[in-house]
mmCIF file of C-alpha atoms in Angstrom:
data_model
loop_
_atom_site.group_PDB
_atom_site.id
_atom_site.type_symbol
_atom_site.label_atom_id
_atom_site.label_comp_id
_atom_site.label_asym_id
_atom_site.label_seq_id
_atom_site.Cartn_x
_atom_site.Cartn_y
_atom_site.Cartn_z
ATOM 1 C CA MET A 1205 142.875 -196.181 -168.402
ATOM 2 C CA ILE A 1206 143.736 -194.969 -164.914
ATOM 3 C CA LEU A 1207 147.203 -193.704 -164.179
ATOM 4 C CA GLU A 1208 148.118 -194.264 -160.580
ATOM 5 C CA GLU A 1209 151.049 -192.563 -158.876
ATOM 6 C CA GLU A 1210 152.631 -194.821 -156.274
ATOM 7 C CA PRO A 1211 154.439 -192.899 -153.509
ATOM 8 C CA GLU A 1212 157.911 -193.997 -152.536
ATOM 9 C CA VAL A 1213 157.707 -193.203 -148.845
ATOM 10 C CA GLU A 1214 161.345 -193.762 -148.105
ATOM 11 C CA ASP A 1215 162.320 -191.030 -150.600
ATOM 12 C CA GLU A 1216 159.670 -188.442 -149.707
ATOM 13 C CA SER A 1217 162.124 -186.187 -147.916
ATOM 14 C CA ASP A 1218 164.009 -185.693 -151.184
ATOM 15 C CA SER A 1219 160.955 -185.034 -153.350
ATOM 16 C CA TYR A 1220 158.653 -183.147 -150.991
ATOM 17 C CA GLY A 1221 160.861 -181.682 -148.293
ATOM 18 C CA VAL A 1222 161.661 -178.060 -147.693
ATOM 19 C CA ALA A 1223 163.487 -176.660 -150.682
ATOM 20 C CA ALA A 1224 167.058 -175.542 -150.128
ATOM 21 C CA ALA A 1225 167.718 -171.850 -150.660
ATOM 22 C CA ALA A 1226 169.267 -171.199 -154.053
ATOM 23 C CA ASP A 1227 172.257 -169.013 -154.795
ATOM 24 C CA ASP A 1228 171.254 -166.146 -157.058
ATOM 25 C CA GLY A 1229 174.369 -166.619 -159.156
ATOM 26 C CA GLY A 1230 175.740 -163.191 -158.390
ATOM 27 C CA GLY A 1231 178.595 -164.540 -156.318
ATOM 28 C CA ASP A 1232 177.871 -162.144 -153.449
ATOM 29 C CA GLY A 1233 176.371 -164.706 -151.093
ATOM 30 C CA ASP A 1234 172.770 -163.460 -151.479
ATOM 31 C CA ARG A 1235 170.303 -166.324 -151.412
ATOM 32 C CA LEU A 1236 166.718 -166.825 -152.436
ATOM 33 C CA MET A 1237 164.475 -167.774 -149.542
ATOM 34 C CA PRO A 1238 161.454 -170.073 -149.929
ATOM 35 C CA PRO A 1239 158.439 -169.582 -147.656
ATOM 36 C CA ALA A 1240 158.278 -171.595 -144.439
ATOM 37 C CA ASN A 1241 157.175 -175.210 -144.878
ATOM 38 C CA PHE A 1242 157.732 -174.993 -148.629
ATOM 39 C CA GLY A 1243 157.648 -178.214 -150.601
ATOM 40 C CA MET A 1244 156.715 -179.713 -153.947
ATOM 41 C CA VAL A 1245 153.503 -181.733 -153.736
ATOM 42 C CA THR A 1246 153.671 -183.069 -157.281
ATOM 43 C CA TRP A 1247 154.486 -181.782 -160.745
ATOM 44 C CA GLY A 1248 153.192 -178.192 -160.989
ATOM 45 C CA ILE A 1249 151.808 -178.042 -157.418
ATOM 46 C CA TYR A 1250 153.637 -176.553 -154.412
ATOM 47 C CA ARG A 1251 152.732 -175.925 -150.775
ATOM 48 C CA SER A 1252 153.973 -173.546 -148.096
ATOM 49 C CA GLY A 1253 153.178 -171.268 -145.223
ATOM 50 C CA PHE A 1254 152.208 -167.642 -145.835
ATOM 51 C CA PRO A 1255 154.831 -165.997 -148.090
ATOM 52 C CA SER A 1256 156.450 -162.775 -146.924
ATOM 53 C CA SER A 1257 158.194 -160.137 -149.022
ATOM 54 C CA GLU A 1258 161.476 -161.968 -148.363
ATOM 55 C CA ASN A 1259 160.105 -164.898 -150.358
ATOM 56 C CA PHE A 1260 158.995 -163.009 -153.469
ATOM 57 C CA GLY A 1261 162.324 -163.465 -155.249
ATOM 58 C CA PHE A 1262 162.145 -167.211 -154.742
ATOM 59 C CA LEU A 1263 158.536 -167.413 -155.908
ATOM 60 C CA LYS A 1264 159.503 -165.712 -159.156
ATOM 61 C CA THR A 1265 161.835 -168.617 -159.932
ATOM 62 C CA ILE A 1266 159.045 -171.231 -159.972
ATOM 63 C CA GLY A 1267 156.905 -169.332 -162.473
ATOM 64 C CA LEU A 1268 153.597 -169.446 -160.607
ATOM 65 C CA ARG A 1269 150.347 -168.972 -162.472
ATOM 66 C CA SER A 1270 148.050 -169.311 -159.459
ATOM 67 C CA ILE A 1271 147.842 -169.286 -155.677
ATOM 68 C CA VAL A 1272 145.228 -171.186 -153.675
ATOM 69 C CA TYR A 1273 144.829 -169.295 -150.402
ATOM 70 C CA LEU A 1274 142.986 -171.157 -147.629
ATOM 71 C CA CYS A 1275 142.437 -168.403 -145.029
ATOM 72 C CA PRO A 1276 139.404 -166.089 -144.596
ATOM 73 C CA GLU A 1277 141.462 -162.934 -143.969
ATOM 74 C CA PRO A 1278 141.981 -160.454 -146.844
ATOM 75 C CA TYR A 1279 145.223 -160.929 -148.732
ATOM 76 C CA PRO A 1280 147.834 -158.376 -147.556
ATOM 77 C CA ARG A 1281 148.421 -155.488 -149.948
ATOM 78 C CA PRO A 1282 152.160 -156.199 -150.539
ATOM 79 C CA ASN A 1283 151.344 -159.797 -151.465
ATOM 80 C CA ALA A 1284 148.450 -158.760 -153.700
ATOM 81 C CA GLU A 1285 150.664 -156.229 -155.468
ATOM 82 C CA PHE A 1286 153.323 -158.885 -156.009
ATOM 83 C CA LEU A 1287 150.770 -161.245 -157.558
ATOM 84 C CA GLU A 1288 149.487 -158.488 -159.829
ATOM 85 C CA SER A 1289 153.002 -157.587 -160.966
ATOM 86 C CA GLN A 1290 153.691 -161.234 -161.857
ATOM 87 C CA GLY A 1291 150.329 -161.995 -163.435
ATOM 88 C CA ILE A 1292 149.530 -164.614 -160.766
ATOM 89 C CA ARG A 1293 145.852 -165.363 -160.106
ATOM 90 C CA LEU A 1294 144.600 -165.601 -156.521
ATOM 91 C CA PHE A 1295 141.888 -168.105 -155.575
ATOM 92 C CA GLN A 1296 140.709 -167.742 -151.975
ATOM 93 C CA PHE A 1297 138.841 -170.331 -149.918
ATOM 94 C CA GLY A 1298 138.099 -168.901 -146.487
ATOM 95 C CA ILE A 1299 138.598 -171.853 -144.166
ATOM 96 C CA GLU A 1300 138.701 -170.848 -140.501
ATOM 97 C CA GLY A 1301 141.685 -172.082 -138.514
ATOM 98 C CA THR A 1302 140.711 -173.817 -135.274
ATOM 99 C CA LYS A 1303 142.199 -176.184 -132.724
ATOM 100 C CA GLU A 1304 138.827 -177.556 -131.629
ATOM 101 C CA PRO A 1305 138.909 -181.385 -131.805
ATOM 102 C CA LEU A 1306 135.351 -181.514 -133.193
ATOM 103 C CA ALA A 1307 135.804 -178.678 -135.665
ATOM 104 C CA LYS A 1308 134.176 -179.209 -139.061
ATOM 105 C CA ILE A 1309 136.213 -178.405 -142.149
ATOM 106 C CA PRO A 1310 134.010 -177.142 -145.013
ATOM 107 C CA ARG A 1311 133.927 -179.881 -147.645
ATOM 108 C CA ASP A 1312 132.683 -177.514 -150.349
ATOM 109 C CA ALA A 1313 135.789 -175.353 -149.937
ATOM 110 C CA ILE A 1314 138.103 -178.360 -150.194
ATOM 111 C CA MET A 1315 136.203 -179.643 -153.253
ATOM 112 C CA GLY A 1316 136.466 -176.243 -154.915
ATOM 113 C CA ALA A 1317 140.177 -176.013 -154.208
ATOM 114 C CA LEU A 1318 140.730 -179.558 -155.492
ATOM 115 C CA LYS A 1319 139.040 -178.717 -158.786
ATOM 116 C CA LEU A 1320 141.467 -175.826 -159.234
ATOM 117 C CA LEU A 1321 144.434 -178.078 -158.483
ATOM 118 C CA LEU A 1322 143.251 -180.695 -160.962
ATOM 119 C CA ASP A 1323 143.015 -178.196 -163.801
ATOM 120 C CA VAL A 1324 146.531 -178.052 -165.240
ATOM 121 C CA ARG A 1325 145.756 -174.664 -166.774
ATOM 122 C CA ASN A 1326 146.297 -173.256 -163.254
ATOM 123 C CA HIS A 1327 149.766 -174.788 -162.914
ATOM 124 C CA PRO A 1328 152.241 -174.034 -161.489
ATOM 125 C CA VAL A 1329 150.146 -173.358 -158.394
ATOM 126 C CA LEU A 1330 151.049 -172.710 -154.757
ATOM 127 C CA ILE A 1331 148.749 -173.804 -151.912
ATOM 128 C CA HIS A 1332 149.144 -171.945 -148.642
ATOM 129 C CA CYS A 1333 147.416 -171.034 -145.412
ATOM 130 C CA LYS A 1334 149.235 -169.377 -142.503
ATOM 131 C CA LYS A 1335 151.717 -172.019 -141.400
ATOM 132 C CA GLY A 1336 151.334 -174.490 -144.269
ATOM 133 C CA LYS A 1337 150.404 -177.231 -141.804
ATOM 134 C CA HIS A 1338 146.723 -177.871 -141.127
ATOM 135 C CA ARG A 1339 144.448 -176.379 -143.792
ATOM 136 C CA THR A 1340 147.099 -176.932 -146.439
ATOM 137 C CA GLY A 1341 147.714 -180.421 -145.059
ATOM 138 C CA CYS A 1342 144.015 -181.280 -145.331
ATOM 139 C CA LEU A 1343 143.846 -180.195 -148.956
ATOM 140 C CA VAL A 1344 147.030 -182.059 -149.877
ATOM 141 C CA GLY A 1345 145.802 -185.144 -148.014
ATOM 142 C CA CYS A 1346 142.599 -185.179 -150.061
ATOM 143 C CA LEU A 1347 144.635 -184.770 -153.246
ATOM 144 C CA ARG A 1348 146.727 -187.778 -152.221
ATOM 145 C CA LYS A 1349 143.566 -189.853 -151.857
ATOM 146 C CA LEU A 1350 142.667 -188.903 -155.408
ATOM 147 C CA GLN A 1351 146.125 -190.128 -156.413
ATOM 148 C CA ASN A 1352 145.345 -193.469 -154.735
ATOM 149 C CA TRP A 1353 147.915 -193.121 -151.950
ATOM 150 C CA CYS A 1354 147.399 -195.467 -149.013
ATOM 151 C CA MET A 1355 146.257 -193.754 -145.805
ATOM 152 C CA THR A 1356 149.510 -194.587 -144.017
ATOM 153 C CA SER A 1357 151.479 -192.540 -146.553
ATOM 154 C CA VAL A 1358 148.889 -189.737 -146.536
ATOM 155 C CA PHE A 1359 149.079 -189.442 -142.743
ATOM 156 C CA GLU A 1360 152.882 -189.633 -142.709
ATOM 157 C CA GLU A 1361 153.110 -186.684 -145.084
ATOM 158 C CA TYR A 1362 150.575 -184.662 -143.074
ATOM 159 C CA GLN A 1363 152.441 -185.397 -139.842
ATOM 160 C CA ARG A 1364 155.806 -184.476 -141.323
ATOM 161 C CA PHE A 1365 154.627 -180.949 -142.118
ATOM 162 C CA ALA A 1366 152.466 -180.545 -138.983
ATOM 163 C CA ALA A 1367 155.293 -181.824 -136.736
ATOM 164 C CA ALA A 1368 154.167 -181.713 -133.098
ATOM 165 C CA LYS A 1369 150.879 -179.976 -133.953
ATOM 166 C CA VAL A 1370 148.956 -182.841 -135.532
ATOM 167 C CA ARG A 1371 145.194 -182.320 -135.257
ATOM 168 C CA ALA A 1372 142.926 -185.324 -134.942
ATOM 169 C CA SER A 1373 140.109 -183.401 -136.643
ATOM 170 C CA ASP A 1374 142.287 -182.968 -139.747
ATOM 171 C CA LEU A 1375 143.174 -186.657 -139.919
ATOM 172 C CA ARG A 1376 139.542 -187.619 -139.464
ATOM 173 C CA PHE A 1377 138.492 -185.242 -142.240
ATOM 174 C CA ILE A 1378 141.079 -186.603 -144.674
ATOM 175 C CA GLU A 1379 140.185 -190.207 -143.877
ATOM 176 C CA THR A 1380 136.458 -189.698 -144.434
ATOM 177 C CA PHE A 1381 136.687 -187.355 -147.424
ATOM 178 C CA ASP A 1382 135.079 -188.982 -150.485
ATOM 179 C CA VAL A 1383 136.881 -188.177 -153.745
ATOM 180 C CA SER A 1384 135.132 -190.836 -155.818
ATOM 181 C CA ALA A 1385 132.899 -188.271 -157.508
ATOM 182 C CA MET A 1386 135.987 -186.522 -158.899
ATOM 183 C CA SER A 1387 138.275 -189.473 -159.573
ATOM 184 C CA GLU A 1388 136.631 -190.469 -162.846
ATOM 185 C CA GLY A 1389 135.983 -186.939 -164.129
ATOM 186 C CA ILE A 1390 137.624 -185.162 -167.036
ATOM 187 C CA LEU A 1391 139.681 -182.968 -164.710
ATOM 188 C CA GLY A 1392 141.047 -186.055 -162.977
ATOM 189 C CA ILE A 1393 142.123 -187.457 -166.322
ATOM 190 C CA MET A 1394 143.807 -184.161 -167.224
ATOM 191 C CA TYR A 1395 145.647 -184.145 -163.901
ATOM 192 C CA ARG A 1396 146.839 -187.736 -164.119
ATOM 193 C CA TYR A 1397 148.056 -187.206 -167.676
ATOM 194 C CA GLN A 1398 150.096 -184.191 -166.554
ATOM 195 C CA SER A 1399 151.514 -186.208 -163.657
ATOM 196 C CA CYS A 1400 152.420 -189.063 -165.983
ATOM 197 C CA ILE A 1401 154.448 -186.918 -168.389
ATOM 198 C CA GLY A 1402 155.990 -184.715 -165.713
ATOM 199 C CA LEU A 1403 156.960 -186.915 -162.796
ATOM 200 C CA HIS A 1404 159.717 -188.849 -164.513
ATOM 201 C CA SER A 1405 161.431 -189.352 -161.167
ATOM 202 C CA LYS A 1406 158.362 -191.139 -159.746
ATOM 203 C CA ARG A 1407 157.129 -194.647 -160.367
ATOM 204 C CA ILE A 1408 153.956 -194.501 -162.485
ATOM 205 C CA MET A 1409 151.738 -197.547 -162.714
ATOM 206 C CA CYS A 1410 148.990 -198.099 -165.250
ATOM 207 C CA ARG A 1411 146.085 -200.440 -164.888
ATOM 208 C CA CYS A 1412 142.953 -200.977 -166.962
ATOM 209 C CA ASP A 1413 139.569 -201.072 -165.264
ATOM 210 C CA SER A 1414 137.394 -204.000 -166.213
#
């Protein structure tokens, strides 16, 4: 049994767009601030740019267990202290940021990060790089392929977060990335099961392989 999540492209802005700041309930006008480019990818998985101290209050509200950090630079001390205080695990994959059109994205790093995302024991998890556009967009794009999204929808989502800074090397990497080795694994089954029970607002289709 394969559970396949079908994206509803026309409604993506509601489900995956930047989260609105939430009132803290104190009545004094203070608001919680999500990181730049914040959005829900799917049940239990979020994406964003690099969080600052202004975003820590917001991050507390989503109950993170893990962060997947896609930059090679050491994690800043204030951020590391925040994670420690909240019991949030940090998984770092040092992918260099580059604008070179022929730049090669390390497949092993993306595969390793995908395995973490597929394991629901790490959820809720936040993926981030610096701006939440290119490295994060590549990882999310590969996850979408595992979810059987068509390439048009995958590219539309990448472009929406990258805005005017779309990189051809990223799109080429996503298009050629082979997730078949993972799609039939136990972790893939775990992930799809979690998506099936959690994404009640999404259309879930089931089909049996012959």
